[in-house]
Amino acid sequence: MASTSSHTAASYGVTHDDHHHHEPGFFQKYIFSTDHKVIGIQYGLSSLAFLFFGFLLMMAMRWQLAYPGKAIPVFGALFEKVLGTDMAQGGVMQADLYNSFGAMHGTIMVFLAIVPLAFGAFGNYVTPLQIGAPDMAFPRLNMASFHLYFLGGVVMLGSFFIPGGAAKSGWTSYSPLATLADPVNVIDGQTLWLVGMVLLITSSLLGAVNFITTIIQLRARGMTWMRLPFFVWAQFVTAFLLLLAFPPLEAAGLMQLADNVLGTSFFLPTGLVTSAGQVPVSGGGSPLLWQHLFWFLAHPEVYVLILPAMGVVSEIIANNTRKPLWGYKSMVYAAMSIGFLSFIVWAHHMYLTGMGTKVATFFQTTTMMISIPSVIILTALFISLWGGSIRFNTPMLFAVSFLPMFGIGGLTGLPLGFNASDIYLHDSYYVIGHFHYVVAPGTIFGLFAGIYYWFPKMTGRYMSETLGKIHFWGSLLGMNLVFTPMFIQGMKGMSRRMSDGGATYFGADDIALTLNKSITHAAVLLAVFQLPFIYNFFASIRNGRKAESDNPWGATTLDWATPTPPPHGNFLTEPVVYHGPYEYSAPGAKQGFVAQDRKS
Amino acid sequence: MSDHSSHAPAHSGDHDHHDIAAHVRTYMVVFGALLVGTVITVGMYYVHFESMAVTIAIALFIASIKAFLVAGYFMHLLSEKKVIYSMLAVTVVFFFALGALTLWSSNDMPRNTETKALYVP
Amino acid sequence: MEIPYTYKPRPDTGLYNAKVGIWLFLASEIMLFGALFSSYILLRVTSPAGEWPMVEKAWPHGLLNIPIGTFNTAVLITSSVTVVLAWAALKMNQFGKFRIYMVITLLCAFGFLGIKSFEYNEKFTHYELRLKNGQVHTGHIEVNGKHAGFWDFGSIYNLERLGKEQVKEISFTADPAKPKPGEKHAEGASHEHKKMTVKVEEISKLDAFILRNHTFFAIYFVVTALHGLHVLGGALVLGYFAFPGAKFWKKNPEQFTNRIEVAGLFWHFVDLVWIFLFPVVYLL
Amino acid sequence: MTQLLQKLGMPAPASAHAPALDDFVGYVHVLMLVLFVGWLAYYLLALYRFRQSASPKADYVGVKSHMSTYLEIGVAVVEAVLLVGFAVPLWARAVDEFPVAKGDPKTDPIEVQIMGQQFKWSAHYAGPDNKWGKQEIQSASATNPFGLDANDAAGKDDVVCALGEPFKLPLGRAIICKISSMDVIHSFKLTAMRVTQDAIPGLTIPAHFTPTKVDKYVITCAQLCGSGHAVMRGDFEVVSPEDFDKWYAEKAKSGGGAGSFE
Ligand code: HEA
Ligand code: HEA
Ligand code: CUA
Ligand SMILES: [Cu+2]
C-alpha cells in the first residue's frame, strides 16, 4: 500500500481483504452487485432499453398522427392480438391506445429512460471516480435503489397487459380524468402507474441520499469544493432536486391511489356528473391540488433531465478544446441558482387553470429569473470554445451540438414563460417542440456524447468513429426535421394529445396535417440512423479499437487516473488532489495538461 | 451487565461521561416540558376560545415549541454541524414555499371565479 | 476495500456517513409530510360549506377521540425520551441500561399502534345516518341483529349495500347528545343511548366514518396510516438493534452507538410529525 | 408584427385584445431571434476558427473581456421590460378587468355559461328576461349539463345550445364566458380570439373577449380529457348584433330553454 499515515489509508488496499478471495458468482457479480460501476452499467443498459422502447411507442403514435385510421404496418396485427381489439381494431390505433401510448411514452422517457441514464448510470459510474472515492457511501442502498427502479419498470410495463390497458391520462395524470378514465376496473392502468411511480420515486430518493452523502463525505484528500469537476456539481444539484421535489408527488400519488381504489375524493370536487349519472363520491376535493403537487415535482424534474447532460457536455468540451472551462465558478453558482429557483416556478404550467394577476406575476417573474442562470451556463460554454484547439471527435460533435439545440429549446421556453403569450401557446405543439428540443437533441445528445466519451474507460476500447459520425449527422438532421415543424403546428393552434393529429380541426390539405406526415417520415429517418449506434455499441465491446492507455483522451479528472476498467475499489493508491479540474494547456505543462492528482 | 467494561468506551471526542450525565438531566427536563405542552394544548381545546384564529395560533405555537425541544435536544440539532444546518435550511424554505404558494394560488383566482360547479347551489 | 468514514467522522465536515444520510432522508420526509399537511390545509379551507351535518361549518370537528389521542401523544413522547436515553446509556458504556430503555421504547411503539388500531376500529363501526326527512344522526348500527367485530371490514355497510342485500330495516343506536366544547351541559339532557329501528327506504345516506365518507376522514386516515407505517418501520429497526443486531456492540461499540443514534433520529422525527399531527387533526 | 406571426401560421386575430397579445408574442420572438442568430454566428465562427488544424495550441486563459456579463445583464433587462411592460398588464386586463354592465341591454356585456363534458361543449344564455333559470345538481345529467330545472319560470326563456349545438355571439359586444366542466378537466380554447381557459370541475371561471370579425369559429379542447379529446370540437358563429338579436329571440321562444330537458 502506497499511502502511509492517511486517514483513509485502509480504504484503498486492494489485496488486504480476506473475505473476498473467492470469485463471486454470477448473481453476486451482475445482479446483486454493490459495486457502483456494475450498478451504473445495470442502470445504463436498462435505461437504454427503455429509451428504445419509448421511442417505439412514439413511432406507433407517429404513424397514427400521419395516417389516422390506417392500420399500423407490421405491429398493428401484434397490437390487436396482444392488447385486444378494443385497443387496436384491425390493426388501427384506437384513441384509447393512442392516449395510453402517449402517457407511457412520456412516463417511460422521463422516469425510466433519461433520469436513470443521466443520474443512475452516468452518476453512478462516474461520480465516485471523479471525486476519488472507492465506491458510493452506501453500496447496499445503491443496489436497493436499482432494484426498486427495475421493479417499477416491470410494473409499468406490466400495466400494458391488464384489462383496460396502461394509464391513459397523460404523463401528468390530471385528476379527475385519471380517476374516472376507467370506471370498470378497480385495478386499472392508472393504479399500476401510481404503484410504479411510488417505487420509482422511492428508488430516486434512496439514490439521491446516497449521491449527496457520497459527494459530501467521500471526496479524496485535496478535492475541495471548487476543485470538483462540473459534472459532479451537476449531479450534486440534481440529487437535491430529486430529494426534495419527489416526496410531494409521492404523497400525491398515495392520495390519488386512494381516490382510485378506496373511493376517497382528494382530487374530486363536489358535483361530478358523467353519462352514468352523479359520480358516487363524497366530493369536496380539489383537482388543482393534484396539479400543484405534480408540478412541484415535475418542474424541478425537467432540470433533473438537463443538468447531468450539461455536466457531461462541460467535461467533454473542456477536454476537447484543450483549455479550462471559462467561468467555472459562475457555472457552479448558476447551477445552484437553477436548483434553488426551480422549486418556485412550478405554476407556470398552470397559468390557464385560472390564476389571478398577483400569483401569475410571481410565477412568471421567477420563471424569467431561472432563465438567466441557464444563459450563464450556456454562455460560459460558448466562450470556452474561444481560443481552444478543438478536436472534432464523436463525443465532441454531440457535445457541441448540444449547445444550439438546448438553445432553441430554452429560447422557446420564454414565450411559454410569459403568461400573456402562453394564453395562445399553452398545450399546443409549440410546447411539445419546446421541451423535445431540450430533452431529445439536448439531453439525449449530451448522453450520447457521454457514452462515446466514457466507453473506453468502461471497456478499454473505443467505439467506431466512422459509425459514430454517421450516427451524429443522421441524428442531428433527423431531430431537427422532427421537432422544428412542431413550432409551426403550434403557431397554427394545433393542440397536443390529439389522437387524430388534429384532423377534426384542420382541413385535409392544411399545412398542419402535411407537417404531421413529414414529421413522421423524419422520425423514421431518425430511427434508421440509430441502427449504426446500436451496432457500434455492442460490436465495440469486443472488437473496438483498443484504447492506447488508461487516459486515452488526455483528460485531467480523476476518473481517468484509474486502471481500465476500474477494479473493485477503483484506485490502486489513494488519490490525492493538487489541482483544479481543467488544467488543460496550463503554462509549462509537459503533456499539454496537468492531471488533478499530479504532484506539483 | 458491566461485562462490557473490557471495551473502550464509545467516545466521539466531544462527549465524556460527565457530559452525558448532564445531557440525561436535560433530556428529563425536556420530557417534562413536552408533557406539559401536551396538557396545555388539550386543555385549551376544552376552554374554547371565541376566535378560531387564536386557537389555531396558540395550538401551532405550542406545537412549534415542542418540535423545537425534540429537534434541538433529543436530535441534538442545537449542537449540530454546519452541513446539516444548510441542508435543513433549504428544506424548510421549500416546505413553506410549497404550502404558502399553493394556498395563495387557490386564493388568487381571476375575479368573479366561483368555487363551485354551475349547478351546485 | 472499505468505505471511509462509515463511523469515524470526516475531519472537515465533522460527520460520519450515516448521519449525513439520515438527515438527508429526514429532509425528504419533511417534504413528504409537508405535502400532506399542505393538502390538509388546502382541502380544509376550500371545502364546500354545509357538507357536514354535525357542525355548522364545513369541516367535521370533534369526531376524534381526544383523551385517547392525548394518551397516545404521551406514549410517543415517552418512547422518544427513552430512545435518547438508550443512546446515552451506550455512550456511558452501560449496555444493560440500553436494553431496558430499548424495551420500553418498543413497548411504547407497539402500545401506540395498538391504541391506534382501537381508534381506527371505533371509526369503522361508527356511522353517519341521514334520513330523507332531513334528520341527521351518528351512532352504531346493527344489520340483521349483528354488530361489526374488530377490524371487520366485511360488515361495513352503506346504502348501496343494504339495497343489494335487500335489507329492509336496520337498528340504530344514536350517540348521546354531546355538549359542544366550552358549553355547559344542558340540565337534564339525556345521557342514554337511544336505540331505534330505521326503515331503509327512509335513509338518504348511510356511511361509516371511513375514508370515502368525507375528505376529512380521507386525509385523517391517509396521514395517520402513513405515520403508523413509520412507527412500525422504526419499531422493527429498533427491535433489530435491541436484540439480534446488538451483537455488533461487541465488535464495534462506536459504530453500534452511531447506529442507535441514527435510528433514534428517525424515531424522534416520527414523534415530531405526531406533535403537529395531533393538534391539527384532533383539536383544531 | 402581427403579420409576421400570421406568416408563421397564426390565424388572423378576431377579438379586441388579440392584436396586443400578438404583438407581444412577436416581441418575444424578436428577442429570441436576435439571441439565436447572434449566438449562432459567434458559435460557428468559434468552431471554425479554433479547429485543431488551425489552432494547434489552445490558449489557457481564453476570453478576458466582460462582454458576456453585459450581454447577460442585457438579456435580463429586456426580459424585465417585456415582463413589466407587457406580460403583466396584458394578463391583468385579461383576468381582472372585466367589462361591467352599464344598464343598456344593447351594449352591456353578455354572459354565457359554458359547460364542458366528455366530449361536447354547451352554452347557456340567460334569455331576454336576463334571469338565469334555476340550476341544481339533482337535475344535472349528461343531457342536461347545466342542471336546469324544467319547472322554473325564470328558465323558460333561457337559451341553451347543448351538446355541441352551434351557438351565436354578437359582433363588437363584450362576451363573458363562465366556464366550468361537469366531469373532467377540459380547456376552452378559441384560437382566433386568443382565449384559453381550462374548464375545471368544481370551479366556474370567467373569461372575457370582444369579437371583432363576423365569421364561423371553433372551440378546441386543449386539455386531454379521454378517448374523445381529439374530436371534442365546438362551433360558434359571430354575427352582426341585429342577426344575433333575431336569433336570440327566436331561440328563447322556440324553447331552446330549460323546458326542453323534460
Ligand atoms: C429538460 C427539460 C426542460 C428545460 C431545461 C426547460 C426549460 C424551460 N422551460 Fe420548459 N418544459 C419542459 C421541459 C423543460 N423546460 C417540459 C417537459 C414541458 C411540458 C410538460 C408538459 O406539459 O407535459 C415544459 C413546459 C414549459 C412550460 C409550460 C408551457 C405550457 O404548458 O403552456 C413553460 C412555461 O413557462 C416552460 C418554460 C421554460 C423556461 C422558461 C425554461 C428555461 O429554463 C429555459 C432557459 C434557457 C434559455 C433562455 C436558453 C439560453 C440559451 C442561449 C441564450 C443560447 C442560445 C444559443 C444558440 C441558439 C446558439 N416550459
Ligand atoms: C425525456 C423525455 C422525452 C424524450 C427523450 C422524447 C423523445 C421523443 N418524443 Fe416525446 N414526449 C415526452 C418526453 C420525451 N419524448 C413527454 C413527457 C411527452 C408528453 C406526453 C403527454 O402528453 O403526456 C411527449 C410527447 C410526444 C409527442 C406528442 C404526442 C401528443 O401530444 O399527442 C410526440 C409527437 O411527435 C413525441 C415525439 C417524440 C420523438 C419523435 C422523440 C425522439 O426524439 C426519440 C428519440 C429517441 C431515440 C432516437 C431513441 C434512441 C434509442 C437508442 C439509440 C437505444 C439504443 C439501445 C441500446 C444501445 C441498448 N413525444
Ligand atoms: Cu375535452 Cu379534451
Ligand atoms: Cu416548468
PDB file of C-alpha atoms in Angstrom, chain A residues 21-202:
ATOM      1  CA  HIS A  21     -10.757 -14.197  -2.084  1.00  0.00           C
ATOM      2  CA  HIS A  22     -13.238 -16.452  -3.784  1.00  0.00           C
ATOM      3  CA  GLU A  23     -14.614 -15.385  -7.145  1.00  0.00           C
ATOM      4  CA  PRO A  24     -18.169 -14.074  -6.683  1.00  0.00           C
ATOM      5  CA  GLY A  25     -20.855 -15.983  -8.575  1.00  0.00           C
ATOM      6  CA  PHE A  26     -22.835 -14.661 -11.491  1.00  0.00           C
ATOM      7  CA  PHE A  27     -25.691 -13.347  -9.354  1.00  0.00           C
ATOM      8  CA  GLN A  28     -23.396 -11.669  -6.918  1.00  0.00           C
ATOM      9  CA  LYS A  29     -21.387 -10.145  -9.692  1.00  0.00           C
ATOM     10  CA  TYR A  30     -24.073  -8.876 -12.017  1.00  0.00           C
ATOM     11  CA  ILE A  31     -27.451  -8.896 -10.309  1.00  0.00           C
ATOM     12  CA  PHE A  32     -26.766  -8.250  -6.645  1.00  0.00           C
ATOM     13  CA  SER A  33     -23.586  -6.345  -7.043  1.00  0.00           C
ATOM     14  CA  THR A  34     -22.898  -3.459  -4.719  1.00  0.00           C
ATOM     15  CA  ASP A  35     -20.129  -2.053  -6.906  1.00  0.00           C
ATOM     16  CA  HIS A  36     -21.132   1.369  -8.166  1.00  0.00           C
ATOM     17  CA  LYS A  37     -19.689   0.639 -11.599  1.00  0.00           C
ATOM     18  CA  VAL A  38     -21.702  -2.524 -12.089  1.00  0.00           C
ATOM     19  CA  ILE A  39     -24.797  -0.752 -10.835  1.00  0.00           C
ATOM     20  CA  GLY A  40     -24.077   2.098 -13.197  1.00  0.00           C
ATOM     21  CA  ILE A  41     -23.881  -0.320 -16.104  1.00  0.00           C
ATOM     22  CA  GLN A  42     -27.067  -2.073 -14.982  1.00  0.00           C
ATOM     23  CA  TYR A  43     -28.803   1.291 -14.959  1.00  0.00           C
ATOM     24  CA  GLY A  44     -27.287   2.150 -18.312  1.00  0.00           C
ATOM     25  CA  LEU A  45     -28.392  -0.956 -20.152  1.00  0.00           C
ATOM     26  CA  SER A  46     -31.902  -0.979 -18.695  1.00  0.00           C
ATOM     27  CA  SER A  47     -32.452   2.686 -19.380  1.00  0.00           C
ATOM     28  CA  LEU A  48     -31.196   2.426 -22.967  1.00  0.00           C
ATOM     29  CA  ALA A  49     -33.626  -0.408 -23.480  1.00  0.00           C
ATOM     30  CA  PHE A  50     -36.406   1.751 -22.067  1.00  0.00           C
ATOM     31  CA  LEU A  51     -35.311   4.647 -24.260  1.00  0.00           C
ATOM     32  CA  PHE A  52     -35.622   2.431 -27.265  1.00  0.00           C
ATOM     33  CA  PHE A  53     -38.987   1.126 -26.108  1.00  0.00           C
ATOM     34  CA  GLY A  54     -40.277   4.640 -25.500  1.00  0.00           C
ATOM     35  CA  PHE A  55     -39.204   5.531 -28.997  1.00  0.00           C
ATOM     36  CA  LEU A  56     -41.064   2.540 -30.436  1.00  0.00           C
ATOM     37  CA  LEU A  57     -44.244   3.621 -28.675  1.00  0.00           C
ATOM     38  CA  MET A  58     -43.820   7.025 -30.228  1.00  0.00           C
ATOM     39  CA  MET A  59     -43.253   5.561 -33.683  1.00  0.00           C
ATOM     40  CA  ALA A  60     -46.595   3.785 -33.455  1.00  0.00           C
ATOM     41  CA  MET A  61     -48.214   7.054 -32.392  1.00  0.00           C
ATOM     42  CA  ARG A  62     -46.499   8.987 -35.153  1.00  0.00           C
ATOM     43  CA  TRP A  63     -47.945   6.548 -37.672  1.00  0.00           C
ATOM     44  CA  GLN A  64     -51.401   7.268 -36.342  1.00  0.00           C
ATOM     45  CA  LEU A  65     -50.793  11.022 -36.482  1.00  0.00           C
ATOM     46  CA  ALA A  66     -49.654  10.888 -40.085  1.00  0.00           C
ATOM     47  CA  TYR A  67     -52.190   8.344 -41.287  1.00  0.00           C
ATOM     48  CA  PRO A  68     -55.116   8.443 -38.885  1.00  0.00           C
ATOM     49  CA  GLY A  69     -57.369   5.431 -39.201  1.00  0.00           C
ATOM     50  CA  LYS A  70     -54.932   3.366 -41.238  1.00  0.00           C
ATOM     51  CA  ALA A  71     -53.670   0.072 -39.889  1.00  0.00           C
ATOM     52  CA  ILE A  72     -50.164   0.195 -38.451  1.00  0.00           C
ATOM     53  CA  PRO A  73     -47.816  -1.799 -40.644  1.00  0.00           C
ATOM     54  CA  VAL A  74     -46.335  -4.947 -39.079  1.00  0.00           C
ATOM     55  CA  PHE A  75     -47.088  -4.001 -35.485  1.00  0.00           C
ATOM     56  CA  GLY A  76     -50.796  -3.359 -35.942  1.00  0.00           C
ATOM     57  CA  ALA A  77     -51.694  -7.028 -36.001  1.00  0.00           C
ATOM     58  CA  LEU A  78     -49.480  -7.644 -32.998  1.00  0.00           C
ATOM     59  CA  PHE A  79     -51.168  -4.885 -31.012  1.00  0.00           C
ATOM     60  CA  GLU A  80     -54.563  -6.269 -31.865  1.00  0.00           C
ATOM     61  CA  LYS A  81     -53.573  -9.699 -30.673  1.00  0.00           C
ATOM     62  CA  VAL A  82     -51.735  -8.718 -27.530  1.00  0.00           C
ATOM     63  CA  LEU A  83     -53.617  -5.643 -26.362  1.00  0.00           C
ATOM     64  CA  GLY A  84     -57.099  -6.546 -27.548  1.00  0.00           C
ATOM     65  CA  THR A  85     -59.445  -5.470 -30.299  1.00  0.00           C
ATOM     66  CA  ASP A  86     -60.820  -2.500 -28.411  1.00  0.00           C
ATOM     67  CA  MET A  87     -57.312  -1.078 -28.416  1.00  0.00           C
ATOM     68  CA  ALA A  88     -56.250  -1.813 -31.969  1.00  0.00           C
ATOM     69  CA  GLN A  89     -59.168  -2.994 -34.013  1.00  0.00           C
ATOM     70  CA  GLY A  90     -57.963  -4.326 -37.345  1.00  0.00           C
ATOM     71  CA  GLY A  91     -54.513  -3.028 -36.515  1.00  0.00           C
ATOM     72  CA  VAL A  92     -55.766   0.564 -36.341  1.00  0.00           C
ATOM     73  CA  MET A  93     -54.699   2.501 -33.283  1.00  0.00           C
ATOM     74  CA  GLN A  94     -57.788   3.472 -31.301  1.00  0.00           C
ATOM     75  CA  ALA A  95     -57.985   6.690 -29.309  1.00  0.00           C
ATOM     76  CA  ASP A  96     -57.565   4.832 -26.029  1.00  0.00           C
ATOM     77  CA  LEU A  97     -54.432   3.143 -27.271  1.00  0.00           C
ATOM     78  CA  TYR A  98     -53.072   6.456 -28.507  1.00  0.00           C
ATOM     79  CA  ASN A  99     -53.663   8.052 -25.127  1.00  0.00           C
ATOM     80  CA  SER A 100     -52.195   5.093 -23.377  1.00  0.00           C
ATOM     81  CA  PHE A 101     -49.065   5.054 -25.521  1.00  0.00           C
ATOM     82  CA  GLY A 102     -48.756   8.818 -25.122  1.00  0.00           C
ATOM     83  CA  ALA A 103     -48.917   8.685 -21.354  1.00  0.00           C
ATOM     84  CA  MET A 104     -46.456   5.822 -21.269  1.00  0.00           C
ATOM     85  CA  HIS A 105     -44.095   7.467 -23.769  1.00  0.00           C
ATOM     86  CA  GLY A 106     -43.865  10.479 -21.501  1.00  0.00           C
ATOM     87  CA  THR A 107     -43.554   8.458 -18.316  1.00  0.00           C
ATOM     88  CA  ILE A 108     -41.061   5.987 -19.713  1.00  0.00           C
ATOM     89  CA  MET A 109     -38.892   8.618 -21.359  1.00  0.00           C
ATOM     90  CA  VAL A 110     -38.733  10.779 -18.275  1.00  0.00           C
ATOM     91  CA  PHE A 111     -38.709   8.357 -15.361  1.00  0.00           C
ATOM     92  CA  LEU A 112     -37.431   5.121 -16.857  1.00  0.00           C
ATOM     93  CA  ALA A 113     -35.063   6.290 -19.584  1.00  0.00           C
ATOM     94  CA  ILE A 114     -33.497   9.713 -19.196  1.00  0.00           C
ATOM     95  CA  VAL A 115     -33.314  10.097 -15.414  1.00  0.00           C
ATOM     96  CA  PRO A 116     -31.892   6.596 -14.880  1.00  0.00           C
ATOM     97  CA  LEU A 117     -29.463   7.076 -17.737  1.00  0.00           C
ATOM     98  CA  ALA A 118     -28.309  10.538 -16.722  1.00  0.00           C
ATOM     99  CA  PHE A 119     -28.397  10.153 -12.960  1.00  0.00           C
ATOM    100  CA  GLY A 120     -28.438   6.401 -12.364  1.00  0.00           C
ATOM    101  CA  ALA A 121     -25.943   5.322 -14.995  1.00  0.00           C
ATOM    102  CA  PHE A 122     -23.554   8.230 -15.513  1.00  0.00           C
ATOM    103  CA  GLY A 123     -23.952   9.452 -11.976  1.00  0.00           C
ATOM    104  CA  ASN A 124     -23.186   6.082 -10.505  1.00  0.00           C
ATOM    105  CA  TYR A 125     -20.354   5.183 -12.782  1.00  0.00           C
ATOM    106  CA  VAL A 126     -18.547   8.473 -12.980  1.00  0.00           C
ATOM    107  CA  THR A 127     -19.203  10.443  -9.786  1.00  0.00           C
ATOM    108  CA  PRO A 128     -17.246   8.248  -7.341  1.00  0.00           C
ATOM    109  CA  LEU A 129     -14.417   8.018  -9.847  1.00  0.00           C
ATOM    110  CA  GLN A 130     -14.249  11.753 -10.325  1.00  0.00           C
ATOM    111  CA  ILE A 131     -14.172  12.540  -6.634  1.00  0.00           C
ATOM    112  CA  GLY A 132     -11.643   9.819  -5.934  1.00  0.00           C
ATOM    113  CA  ALA A 133     -13.850   7.564  -3.813  1.00  0.00           C
ATOM    114  CA  PRO A 134     -13.648   3.776  -3.630  1.00  0.00           C
ATOM    115  CA  ASP A 135     -17.428   3.416  -4.010  1.00  0.00           C
ATOM    116  CA  MET A 136     -20.664   5.106  -3.042  1.00  0.00           C
ATOM    117  CA  ALA A 137     -21.188   5.851   0.634  1.00  0.00           C
ATOM    118  CA  PHE A 138     -23.944   3.216   0.973  1.00  0.00           C
ATOM    119  CA  PRO A 139     -23.306   0.453  -1.557  1.00  0.00           C
ATOM    120  CA  ARG A 140     -26.183  -1.762  -0.471  1.00  0.00           C
ATOM    121  CA  LEU A 141     -28.621   1.118  -0.600  1.00  0.00           C
ATOM    122  CA  ASN A 142     -27.350   1.736  -4.091  1.00  0.00           C
ATOM    123  CA  MET A 143     -28.224  -1.797  -5.080  1.00  0.00           C
ATOM    124  CA  ALA A 144     -31.643  -1.490  -3.474  1.00  0.00           C
ATOM    125  CA  SER A 145     -32.324   1.654  -5.407  1.00  0.00           C
ATOM    126  CA  PHE A 146     -31.550  -0.076  -8.691  1.00  0.00           C
ATOM    127  CA  HIS A 147     -33.803  -2.975  -7.783  1.00  0.00           C
ATOM    128  CA  LEU A 148     -36.666  -0.648  -6.912  1.00  0.00           C
ATOM    129  CA  TYR A 149     -36.186   1.114 -10.223  1.00  0.00           C
ATOM    130  CA  PHE A 150     -36.260  -2.185 -12.045  1.00  0.00           C
ATOM    131  CA  LEU A 151     -39.368  -3.299 -10.197  1.00  0.00           C
ATOM    132  CA  GLY A 152     -41.037  -0.001 -11.004  1.00  0.00           C
ATOM    133  CA  GLY A 153     -40.205  -0.552 -14.655  1.00  0.00           C
ATOM    134  CA  VAL A 154     -41.667  -4.043 -14.574  1.00  0.00           C
ATOM    135  CA  VAL A 155     -44.894  -2.756 -13.009  1.00  0.00           C
ATOM    136  CA  MET A 156     -45.137  -0.021 -15.645  1.00  0.00           C
ATOM    137  CA  LEU A 157     -44.563  -2.473 -18.487  1.00  0.00           C
ATOM    138  CA  GLY A 158     -46.935  -4.983 -16.966  1.00  0.00           C
ATOM    139  CA  SER A 159     -49.700  -2.414 -16.978  1.00  0.00           C
ATOM    140  CA  PHE A 160     -49.989  -2.675 -20.754  1.00  0.00           C
ATOM    141  CA  PHE A 161     -51.352  -6.160 -20.419  1.00  0.00           C
ATOM    142  CA  ILE A 162     -54.056  -5.809 -17.792  1.00  0.00           C
ATOM    143  CA  PRO A 163     -57.718  -5.317 -18.732  1.00  0.00           C
ATOM    144  CA  GLY A 164     -58.260  -1.728 -19.790  1.00  0.00           C
ATOM    145  CA  GLY A 165     -54.623  -1.239 -20.688  1.00  0.00           C
ATOM    146  CA  ALA A 166     -51.968   1.072 -19.331  1.00  0.00           C
ATOM    147  CA  ALA A 167     -52.534   4.528 -17.866  1.00  0.00           C
ATOM    148  CA  LYS A 168     -54.071   6.807 -20.451  1.00  0.00           C
ATOM    149  CA  SER A 169     -54.361  10.197 -18.812  1.00  0.00           C
ATOM    150  CA  GLY A 170     -51.073  11.688 -19.932  1.00  0.00           C
ATOM    151  CA  TRP A 171     -47.808  11.579 -18.048  1.00  0.00           C
ATOM    152  CA  THR A 172     -49.304  14.356 -15.923  1.00  0.00           C
ATOM    153  CA  SER A 173     -52.199  12.139 -14.790  1.00  0.00           C
ATOM    154  CA  TYR A 174     -54.516  15.012 -14.032  1.00  0.00           C
ATOM    155  CA  SER A 175     -57.427  14.212 -11.764  1.00  0.00           C
ATOM    156  CA  PRO A 176     -60.374  13.723 -12.167  1.00  0.00           C
ATOM    157  CA  LEU A 177     -59.601  12.142 -15.553  1.00  0.00           C
ATOM    158  CA  ALA A 178     -57.051   9.793 -14.042  1.00  0.00           C
ATOM    159  CA  THR A 179     -59.669   8.514 -11.622  1.00  0.00           C
ATOM    160  CA  LEU A 180     -62.654   8.485 -13.952  1.00  0.00           C
ATOM    161  CA  ALA A 181     -60.891   7.172 -17.055  1.00  0.00           C
ATOM    162  CA  ASP A 182     -61.591   3.554 -16.262  1.00  0.00           C
ATOM    163  CA  PRO A 183     -64.797   3.185 -14.271  1.00  0.00           C
ATOM    164  CA  VAL A 184     -64.916  -0.583 -14.778  1.00  0.00           C
ATOM    165  CA  ASN A 185     -61.683  -1.985 -13.427  1.00  0.00           C
ATOM    166  CA  VAL A 186     -60.582  -1.159  -9.905  1.00  0.00           C
ATOM    167  CA  ILE A 187     -57.008  -2.260 -10.536  1.00  0.00           C
ATOM    168  CA  ASP A 188     -56.596  -0.334 -13.745  1.00  0.00           C
ATOM    169  CA  GLY A 189     -53.649   1.014 -15.657  1.00  0.00           C
ATOM    170  CA  GLN A 190     -53.688   4.173 -13.570  1.00  0.00           C
ATOM    171  CA  THR A 191     -53.429   2.177 -10.361  1.00  0.00           C
ATOM    172  CA  LEU A 192     -50.383   0.357 -11.635  1.00  0.00           C
ATOM    173  CA  TRP A 193     -48.945   3.637 -12.881  1.00  0.00           C
ATOM    174  CA  LEU A 194     -49.240   5.011  -9.355  1.00  0.00           C
ATOM    175  CA  VAL A 195     -47.720   1.908  -7.799  1.00  0.00           C
ATOM    176  CA  GLY A 196     -44.910   2.062 -10.332  1.00  0.00           C
ATOM    177  CA  MET A 197     -44.350   5.735  -9.608  1.00  0.00           C
ATOM    178  CA  VAL A 198     -44.160   5.155  -5.870  1.00  0.00           C
ATOM    179  CA  LEU A 199     -41.466   2.542  -6.496  1.00  0.00           C
ATOM    180  CA  LEU A 200     -39.562   4.797  -8.867  1.00  0.00           C
ATOM    181  CA  ILE A 201     -39.799   7.747  -6.509  1.00  0.00           C
ATOM    182  CA  THR A 202     -38.532   5.688  -3.619  1.00  0.00           C
TER     183      THR A 202
END
